PDB file of C-alpha atoms in Angstrom:
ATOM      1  CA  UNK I   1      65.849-157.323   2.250  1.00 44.00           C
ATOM      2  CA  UNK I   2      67.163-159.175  -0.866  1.00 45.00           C
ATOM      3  CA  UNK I   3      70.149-157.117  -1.222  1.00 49.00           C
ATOM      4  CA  UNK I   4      71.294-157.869   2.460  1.00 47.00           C
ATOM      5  CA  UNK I   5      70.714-161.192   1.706  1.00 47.00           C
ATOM      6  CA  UNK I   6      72.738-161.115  -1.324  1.00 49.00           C
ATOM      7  CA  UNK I   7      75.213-159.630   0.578  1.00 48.00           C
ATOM      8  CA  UNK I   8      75.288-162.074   3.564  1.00 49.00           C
ATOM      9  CA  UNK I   9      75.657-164.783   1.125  1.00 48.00           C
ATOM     10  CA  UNK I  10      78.690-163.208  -0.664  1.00 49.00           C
ATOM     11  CA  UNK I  11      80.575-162.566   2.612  1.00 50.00           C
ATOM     12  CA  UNK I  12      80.266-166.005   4.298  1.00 51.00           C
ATOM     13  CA  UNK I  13      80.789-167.558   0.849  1.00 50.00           C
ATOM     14  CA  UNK I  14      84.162-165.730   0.470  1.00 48.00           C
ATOM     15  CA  UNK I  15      84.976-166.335   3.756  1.00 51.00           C
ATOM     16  CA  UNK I  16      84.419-170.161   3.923  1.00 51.00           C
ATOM     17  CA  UNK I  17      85.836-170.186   0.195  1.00 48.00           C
ATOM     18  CA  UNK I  18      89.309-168.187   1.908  1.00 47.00           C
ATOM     19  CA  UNK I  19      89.547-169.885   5.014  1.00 47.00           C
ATOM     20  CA  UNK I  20      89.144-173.852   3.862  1.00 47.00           C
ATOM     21  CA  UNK I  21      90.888-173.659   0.655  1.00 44.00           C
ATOM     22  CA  UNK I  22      93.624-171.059   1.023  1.00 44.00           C
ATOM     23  CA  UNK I  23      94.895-171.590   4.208  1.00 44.00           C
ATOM     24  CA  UNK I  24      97.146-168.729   5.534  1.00 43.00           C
ATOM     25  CA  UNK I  25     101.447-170.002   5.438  1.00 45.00           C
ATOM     26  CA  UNK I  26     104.389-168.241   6.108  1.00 42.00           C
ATOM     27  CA  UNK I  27     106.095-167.505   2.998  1.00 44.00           C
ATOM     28  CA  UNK I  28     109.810-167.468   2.806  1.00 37.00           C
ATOM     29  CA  UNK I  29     110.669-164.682   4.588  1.00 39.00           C
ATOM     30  CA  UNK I  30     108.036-165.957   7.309  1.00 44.00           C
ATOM     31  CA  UNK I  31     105.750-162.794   6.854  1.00 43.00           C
ATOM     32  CA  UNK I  32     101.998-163.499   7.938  1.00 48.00           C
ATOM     33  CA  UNK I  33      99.123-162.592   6.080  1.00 57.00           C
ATOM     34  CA  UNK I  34      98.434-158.624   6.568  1.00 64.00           C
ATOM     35  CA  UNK I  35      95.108-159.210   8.890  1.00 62.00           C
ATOM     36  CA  UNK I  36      96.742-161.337  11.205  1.00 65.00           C
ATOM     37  CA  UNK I  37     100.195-159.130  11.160  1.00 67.00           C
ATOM     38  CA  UNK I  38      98.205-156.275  12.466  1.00 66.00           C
ATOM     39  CA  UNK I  39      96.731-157.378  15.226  1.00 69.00           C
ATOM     40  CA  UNK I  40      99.502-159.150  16.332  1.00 68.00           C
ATOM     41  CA  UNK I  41     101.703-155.965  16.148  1.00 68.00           C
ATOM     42  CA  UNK I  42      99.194-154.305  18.296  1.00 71.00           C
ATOM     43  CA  UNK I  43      99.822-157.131  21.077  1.00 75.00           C
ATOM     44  CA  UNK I  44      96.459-159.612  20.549  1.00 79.00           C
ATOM     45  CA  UNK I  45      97.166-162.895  20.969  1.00 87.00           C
ATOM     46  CA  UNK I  46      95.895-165.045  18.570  1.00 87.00           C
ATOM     47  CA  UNK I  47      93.416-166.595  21.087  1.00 91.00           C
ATOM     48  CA  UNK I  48      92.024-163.260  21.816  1.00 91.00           C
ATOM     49  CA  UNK I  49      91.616-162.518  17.769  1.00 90.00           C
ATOM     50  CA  UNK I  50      89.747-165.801  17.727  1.00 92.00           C
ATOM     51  CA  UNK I  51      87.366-164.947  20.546  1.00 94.00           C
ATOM     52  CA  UNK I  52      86.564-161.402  19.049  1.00 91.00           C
ATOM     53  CA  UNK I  53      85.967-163.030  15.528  1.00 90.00           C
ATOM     54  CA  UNK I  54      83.373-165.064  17.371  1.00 93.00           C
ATOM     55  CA  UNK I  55      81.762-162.422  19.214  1.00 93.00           C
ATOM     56  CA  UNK I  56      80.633-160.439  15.662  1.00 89.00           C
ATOM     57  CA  UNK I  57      77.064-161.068  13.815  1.00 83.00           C
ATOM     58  CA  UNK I  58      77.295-163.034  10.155  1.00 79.00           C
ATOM     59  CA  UNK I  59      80.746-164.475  11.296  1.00 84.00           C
ATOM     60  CA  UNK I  60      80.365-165.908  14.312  1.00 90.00           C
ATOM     61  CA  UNK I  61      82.134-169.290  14.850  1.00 91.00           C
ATOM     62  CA  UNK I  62      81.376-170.372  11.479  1.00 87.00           C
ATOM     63  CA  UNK I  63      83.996-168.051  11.048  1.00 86.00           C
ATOM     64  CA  UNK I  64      86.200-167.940  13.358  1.00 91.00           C
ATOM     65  CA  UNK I  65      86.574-171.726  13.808  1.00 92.00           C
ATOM     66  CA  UNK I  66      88.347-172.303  10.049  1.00 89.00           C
ATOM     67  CA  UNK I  67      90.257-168.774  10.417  1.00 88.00           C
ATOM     68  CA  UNK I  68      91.644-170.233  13.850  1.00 91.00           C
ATOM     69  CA  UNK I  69      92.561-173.845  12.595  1.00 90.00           C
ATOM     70  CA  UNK I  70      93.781-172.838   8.976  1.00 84.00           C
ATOM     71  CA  UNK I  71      95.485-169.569   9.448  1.00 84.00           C
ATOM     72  CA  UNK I  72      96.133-169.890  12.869  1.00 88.00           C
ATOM     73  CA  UNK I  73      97.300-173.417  12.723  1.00 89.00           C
ATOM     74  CA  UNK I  74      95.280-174.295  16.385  1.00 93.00           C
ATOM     75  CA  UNK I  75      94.175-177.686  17.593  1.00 95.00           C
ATOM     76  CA  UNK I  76      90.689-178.142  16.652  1.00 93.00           C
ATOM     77  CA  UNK I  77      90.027-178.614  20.044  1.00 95.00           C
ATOM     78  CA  UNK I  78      91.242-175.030  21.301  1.00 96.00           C
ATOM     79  CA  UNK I  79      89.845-173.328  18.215  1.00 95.00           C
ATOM     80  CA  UNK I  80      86.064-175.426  19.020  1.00 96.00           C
ATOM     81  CA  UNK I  81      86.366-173.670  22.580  1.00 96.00           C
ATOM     82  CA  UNK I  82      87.361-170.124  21.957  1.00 96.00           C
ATOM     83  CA  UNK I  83      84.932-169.641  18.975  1.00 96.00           C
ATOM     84  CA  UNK I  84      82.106-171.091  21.161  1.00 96.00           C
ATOM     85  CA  UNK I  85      83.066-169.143  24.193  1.00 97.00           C
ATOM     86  CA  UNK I  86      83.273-166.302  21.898  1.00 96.00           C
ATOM     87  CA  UNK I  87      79.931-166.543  19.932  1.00 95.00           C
ATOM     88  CA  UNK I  88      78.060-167.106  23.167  1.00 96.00           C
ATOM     89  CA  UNK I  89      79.263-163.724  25.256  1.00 96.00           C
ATOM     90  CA  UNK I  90      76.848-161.179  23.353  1.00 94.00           C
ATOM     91  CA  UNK I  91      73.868-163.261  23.710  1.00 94.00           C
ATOM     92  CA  UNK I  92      73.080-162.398  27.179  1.00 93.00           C
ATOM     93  CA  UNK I  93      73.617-158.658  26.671  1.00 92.00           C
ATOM     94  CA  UNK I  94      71.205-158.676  22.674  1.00 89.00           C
ATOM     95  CA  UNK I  95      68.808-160.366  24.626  1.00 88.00           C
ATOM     96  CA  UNK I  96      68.364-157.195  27.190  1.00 87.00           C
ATOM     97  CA  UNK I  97      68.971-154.997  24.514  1.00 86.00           C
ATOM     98  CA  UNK I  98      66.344-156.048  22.740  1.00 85.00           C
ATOM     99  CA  UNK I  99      64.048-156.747  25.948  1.00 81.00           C
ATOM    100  CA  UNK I 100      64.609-153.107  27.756  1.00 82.00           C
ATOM    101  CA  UNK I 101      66.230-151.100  25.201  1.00 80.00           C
ATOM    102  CA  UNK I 102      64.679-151.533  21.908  1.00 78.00           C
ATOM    103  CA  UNK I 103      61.994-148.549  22.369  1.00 78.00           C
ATOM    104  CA  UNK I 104      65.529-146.043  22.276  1.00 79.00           C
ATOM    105  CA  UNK I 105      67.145-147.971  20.186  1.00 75.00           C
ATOM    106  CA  UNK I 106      63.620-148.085  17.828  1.00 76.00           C
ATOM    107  CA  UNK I 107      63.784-144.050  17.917  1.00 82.00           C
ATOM    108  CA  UNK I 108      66.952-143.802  15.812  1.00 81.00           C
ATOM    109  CA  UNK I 109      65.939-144.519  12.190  1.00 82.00           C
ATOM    110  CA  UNK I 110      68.965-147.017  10.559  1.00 76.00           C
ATOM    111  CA  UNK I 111      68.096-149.080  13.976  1.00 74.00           C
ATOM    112  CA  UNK I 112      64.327-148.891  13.506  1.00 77.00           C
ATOM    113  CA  UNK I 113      64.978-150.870  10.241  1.00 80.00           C
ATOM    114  CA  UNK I 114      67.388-153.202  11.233  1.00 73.00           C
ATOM    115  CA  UNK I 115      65.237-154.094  13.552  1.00 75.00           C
ATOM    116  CA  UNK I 116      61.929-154.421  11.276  1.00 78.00           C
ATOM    117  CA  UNK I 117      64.126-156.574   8.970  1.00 72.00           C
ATOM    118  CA  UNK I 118      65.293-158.645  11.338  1.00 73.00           C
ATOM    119  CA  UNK I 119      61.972-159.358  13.136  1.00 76.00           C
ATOM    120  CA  UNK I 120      60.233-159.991   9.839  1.00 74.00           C
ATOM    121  CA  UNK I 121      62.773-162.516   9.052  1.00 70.00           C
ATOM    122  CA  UNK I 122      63.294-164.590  12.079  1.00 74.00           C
ATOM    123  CA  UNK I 123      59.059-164.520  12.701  1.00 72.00           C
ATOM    124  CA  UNK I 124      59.196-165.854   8.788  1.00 68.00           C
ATOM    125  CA  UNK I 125      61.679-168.466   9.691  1.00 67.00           C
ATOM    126  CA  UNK I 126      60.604-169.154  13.709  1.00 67.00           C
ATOM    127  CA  UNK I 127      58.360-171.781  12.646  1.00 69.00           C
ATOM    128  CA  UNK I 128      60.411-174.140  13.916  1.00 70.00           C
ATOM    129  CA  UNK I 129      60.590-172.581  17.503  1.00 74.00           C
ATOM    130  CA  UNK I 130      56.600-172.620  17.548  1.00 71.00           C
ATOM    131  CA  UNK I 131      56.154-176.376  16.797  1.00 74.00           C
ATOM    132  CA  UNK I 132      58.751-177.757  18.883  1.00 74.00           C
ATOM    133  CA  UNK I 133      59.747-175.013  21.230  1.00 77.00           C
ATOM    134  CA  UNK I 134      63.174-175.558  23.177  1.00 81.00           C
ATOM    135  CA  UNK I 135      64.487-178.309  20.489  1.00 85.00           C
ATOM    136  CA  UNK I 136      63.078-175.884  17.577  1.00 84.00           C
ATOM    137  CA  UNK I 137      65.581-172.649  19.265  1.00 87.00           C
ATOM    138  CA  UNK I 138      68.549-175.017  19.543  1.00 89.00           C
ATOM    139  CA  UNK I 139      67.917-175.967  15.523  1.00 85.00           C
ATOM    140  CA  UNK I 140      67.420-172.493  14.571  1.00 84.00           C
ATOM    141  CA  UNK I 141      70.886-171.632  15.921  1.00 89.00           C
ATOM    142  CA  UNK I 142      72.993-174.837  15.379  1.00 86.00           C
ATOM    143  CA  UNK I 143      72.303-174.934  11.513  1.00 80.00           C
ATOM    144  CA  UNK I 144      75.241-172.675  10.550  1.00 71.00           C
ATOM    145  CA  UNK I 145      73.894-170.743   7.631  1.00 68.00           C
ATOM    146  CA  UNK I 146      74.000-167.061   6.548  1.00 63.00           C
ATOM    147  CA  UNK I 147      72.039-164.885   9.240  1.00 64.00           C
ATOM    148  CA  UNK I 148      71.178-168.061  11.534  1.00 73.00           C
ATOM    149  CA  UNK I 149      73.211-168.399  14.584  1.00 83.00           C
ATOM    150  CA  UNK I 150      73.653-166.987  18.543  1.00 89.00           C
ATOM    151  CA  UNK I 151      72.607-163.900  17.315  1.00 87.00           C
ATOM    152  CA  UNK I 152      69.146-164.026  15.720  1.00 86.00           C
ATOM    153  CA  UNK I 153      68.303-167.065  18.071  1.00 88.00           C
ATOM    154  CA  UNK I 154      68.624-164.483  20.633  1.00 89.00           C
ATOM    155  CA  UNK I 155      65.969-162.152  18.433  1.00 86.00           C
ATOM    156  CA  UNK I 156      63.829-165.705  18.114  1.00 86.00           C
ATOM    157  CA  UNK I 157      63.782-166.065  21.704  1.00 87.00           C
ATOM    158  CA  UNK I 158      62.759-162.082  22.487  1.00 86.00           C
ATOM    159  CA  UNK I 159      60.067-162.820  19.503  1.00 84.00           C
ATOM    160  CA  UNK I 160      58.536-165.738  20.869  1.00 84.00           C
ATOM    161  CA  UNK I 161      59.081-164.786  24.792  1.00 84.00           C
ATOM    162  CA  UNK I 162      61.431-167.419  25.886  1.00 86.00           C
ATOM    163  CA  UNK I 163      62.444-167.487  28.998  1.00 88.00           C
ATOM    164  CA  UNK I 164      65.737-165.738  30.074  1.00 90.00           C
ATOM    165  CA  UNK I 165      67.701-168.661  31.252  1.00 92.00           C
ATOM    166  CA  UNK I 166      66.147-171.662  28.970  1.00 92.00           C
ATOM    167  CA  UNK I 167      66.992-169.612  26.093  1.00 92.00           C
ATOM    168  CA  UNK I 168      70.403-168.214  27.451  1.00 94.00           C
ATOM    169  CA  UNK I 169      70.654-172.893  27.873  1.00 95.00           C
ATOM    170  CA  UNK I 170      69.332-173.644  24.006  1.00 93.00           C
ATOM    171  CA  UNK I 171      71.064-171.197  22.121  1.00 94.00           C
ATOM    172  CA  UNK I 172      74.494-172.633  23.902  1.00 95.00           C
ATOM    173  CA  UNK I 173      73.786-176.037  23.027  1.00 95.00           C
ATOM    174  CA  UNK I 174      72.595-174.822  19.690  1.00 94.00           C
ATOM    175  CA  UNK I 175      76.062-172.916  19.388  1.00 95.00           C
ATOM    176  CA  UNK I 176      77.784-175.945  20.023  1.00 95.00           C
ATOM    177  CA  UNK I 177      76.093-178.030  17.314  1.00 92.00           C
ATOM    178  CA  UNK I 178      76.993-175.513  15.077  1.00 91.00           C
ATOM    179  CA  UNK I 179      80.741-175.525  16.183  1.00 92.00           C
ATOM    180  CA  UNK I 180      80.373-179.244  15.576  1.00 91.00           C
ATOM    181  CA  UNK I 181      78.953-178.698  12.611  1.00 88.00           C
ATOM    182  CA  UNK I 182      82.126-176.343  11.412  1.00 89.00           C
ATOM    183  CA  UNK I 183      84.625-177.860  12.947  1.00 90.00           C
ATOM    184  CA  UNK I 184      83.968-181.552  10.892  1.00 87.00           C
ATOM    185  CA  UNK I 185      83.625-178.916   7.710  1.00 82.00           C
ATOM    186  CA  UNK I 186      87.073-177.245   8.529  1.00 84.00           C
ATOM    187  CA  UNK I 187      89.159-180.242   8.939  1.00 86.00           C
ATOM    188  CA  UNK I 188      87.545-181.785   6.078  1.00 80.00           C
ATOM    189  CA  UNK I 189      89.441-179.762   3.760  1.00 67.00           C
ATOM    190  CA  UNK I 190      88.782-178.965   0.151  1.00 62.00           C
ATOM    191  CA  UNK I 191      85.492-181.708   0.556  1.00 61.00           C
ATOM    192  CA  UNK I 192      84.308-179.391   3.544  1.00 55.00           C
ATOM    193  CA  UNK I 193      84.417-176.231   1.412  1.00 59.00           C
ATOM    194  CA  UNK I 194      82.656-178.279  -1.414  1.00 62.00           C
ATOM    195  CA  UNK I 195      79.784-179.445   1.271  1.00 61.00           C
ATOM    196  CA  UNK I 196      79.815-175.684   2.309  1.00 59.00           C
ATOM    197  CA  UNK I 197      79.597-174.369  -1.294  1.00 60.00           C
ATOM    198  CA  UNK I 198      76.774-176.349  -2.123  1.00 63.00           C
ATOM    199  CA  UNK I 199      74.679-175.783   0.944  1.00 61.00           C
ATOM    200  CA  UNK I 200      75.188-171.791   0.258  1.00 61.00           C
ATOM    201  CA  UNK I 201      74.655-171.853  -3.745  1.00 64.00           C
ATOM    202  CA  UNK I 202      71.062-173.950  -2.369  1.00 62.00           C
ATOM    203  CA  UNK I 203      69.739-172.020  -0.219  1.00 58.00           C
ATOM    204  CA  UNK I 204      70.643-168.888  -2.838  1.00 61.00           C
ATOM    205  CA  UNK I 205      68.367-170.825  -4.867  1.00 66.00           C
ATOM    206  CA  UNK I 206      66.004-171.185  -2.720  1.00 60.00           C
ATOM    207  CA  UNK I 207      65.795-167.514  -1.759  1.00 57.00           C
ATOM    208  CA  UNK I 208      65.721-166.418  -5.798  1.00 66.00           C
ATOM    209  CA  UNK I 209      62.380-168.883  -5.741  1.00 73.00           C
ATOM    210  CA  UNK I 210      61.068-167.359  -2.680  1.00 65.00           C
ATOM    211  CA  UNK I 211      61.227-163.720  -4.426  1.00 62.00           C
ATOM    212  CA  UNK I 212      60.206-164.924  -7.335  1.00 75.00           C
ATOM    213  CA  UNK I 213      57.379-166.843  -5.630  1.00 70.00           C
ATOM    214  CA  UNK I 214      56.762-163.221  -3.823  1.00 66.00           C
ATOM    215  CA  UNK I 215      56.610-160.774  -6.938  1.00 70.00           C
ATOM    216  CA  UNK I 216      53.931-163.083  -8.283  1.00 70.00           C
ATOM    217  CA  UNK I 217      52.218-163.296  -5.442  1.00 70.00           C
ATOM    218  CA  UNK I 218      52.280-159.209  -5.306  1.00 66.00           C
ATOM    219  CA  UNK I 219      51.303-158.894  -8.778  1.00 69.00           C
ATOM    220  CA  UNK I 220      48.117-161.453  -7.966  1.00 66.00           C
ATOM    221  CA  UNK I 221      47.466-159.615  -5.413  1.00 65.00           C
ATOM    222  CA  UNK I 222      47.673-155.615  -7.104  1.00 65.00           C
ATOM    223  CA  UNK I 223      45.682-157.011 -10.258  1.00 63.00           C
ATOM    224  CA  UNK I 224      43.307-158.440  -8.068  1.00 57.00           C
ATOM    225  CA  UNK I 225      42.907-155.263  -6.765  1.00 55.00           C
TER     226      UNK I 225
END
């Protein structure tokens, strides 16, 4: 669980780090930056790459919304709307996934323990949906932090039986805080990748006191024993 962690961290780091401070530009010869050359050669708009960026777990519009106003150039405006249109279109389908498919899916081993991980973390963290319910799932997704987001507010809201539709309704609004949230750290330049920096090196802290915390309270525990 730590190491995935670790990992998480790493990859929104680098990508916040990328995307805020070295903003794709045409060079002199007006080449674009190899990712972007790609999938424009295969015909995807730019909009389109924007959308799909959205759409995929970790990134999400945290993501996409710097890649689409500092590589992309967009209007912060257009880049808000694709990346929230984009984050929001698996919801619906996780949350039947999880709600009629998750015995098959639970049969094939590297699912079975995605899925214990990711149940053990969200029921850690879905404190917050327990004490204040609808407002508590729209929190749990808006704050825009390494595996938080559309898609384990979706898990919360399978975990804690929330309605179809009122949770399809709080993780949107709790999207679009988020995008809010990005957005204001995107066009905020070098000071929005400091912000974002700081928030990720502290809640790497917090996680190395948590295991810390946790070994301890294992070793207690086994000596107790």
């Amino acid at each position: 669980m730590v190491r995935v962690k670790v990992v998480a961290f790493i990859l929104l780091l680098i990508l916040l780090m990328s995307s805020l401070l070295f903003a794709e530009n045409s060079d002199e010869n007006g080449k674009q930056a190899r990712f972007s050359k790609f999938f424009r050669d295969k015909n995807f708009s730019d909009e389109a790459i924007v959308v799909a960026l959205a759409t995929l777990p970790i990134f999400e519009l945290r993501g996409s919304i710097p890649w689409a106003i500092h590589h992309y150039k967009m209007p912060w405006l257009k880049a808000y709307i694709l990346s929230v249109i984009g984050n929001f279109l698996p919801i619906p389908f996780i949350f039947f996934i999880l709600k009629f498919g998750l015995d098959f899916f639970s049969r094939i081993p590297l699912f079975a323990r995605f899925f214990a991980w990711i149940f053990k973390r969200t029921r850690k963290k879905g404190e917050l949906i327990k004490k204040y319910e609808a407002l508590g799932l729209i929190m749990f997704v808006m704050i825009p932090l390494p595996i938080t987001g559309g898609w384990t507010g979706s898990v919360a809201a399978y975990l804690f039986e929330v309605k179809f539709f009122p949770a399809m309704l709080c993780i949107l609004i709790g999207i679009c805080f988020a995008g809010v949230i990005v957005t204001i750290l995107s066009l905020s330049g070098i000071w929005g990748a400091l912000i974002a920096l700081a928030a990720l090196i502290s809640l790497l802290v917090v996680w190395g006191i948590n295991l810390i915390q946790e070994k301890k309270s294992n070793m207690l525990k086994s000596t107790g024993e």
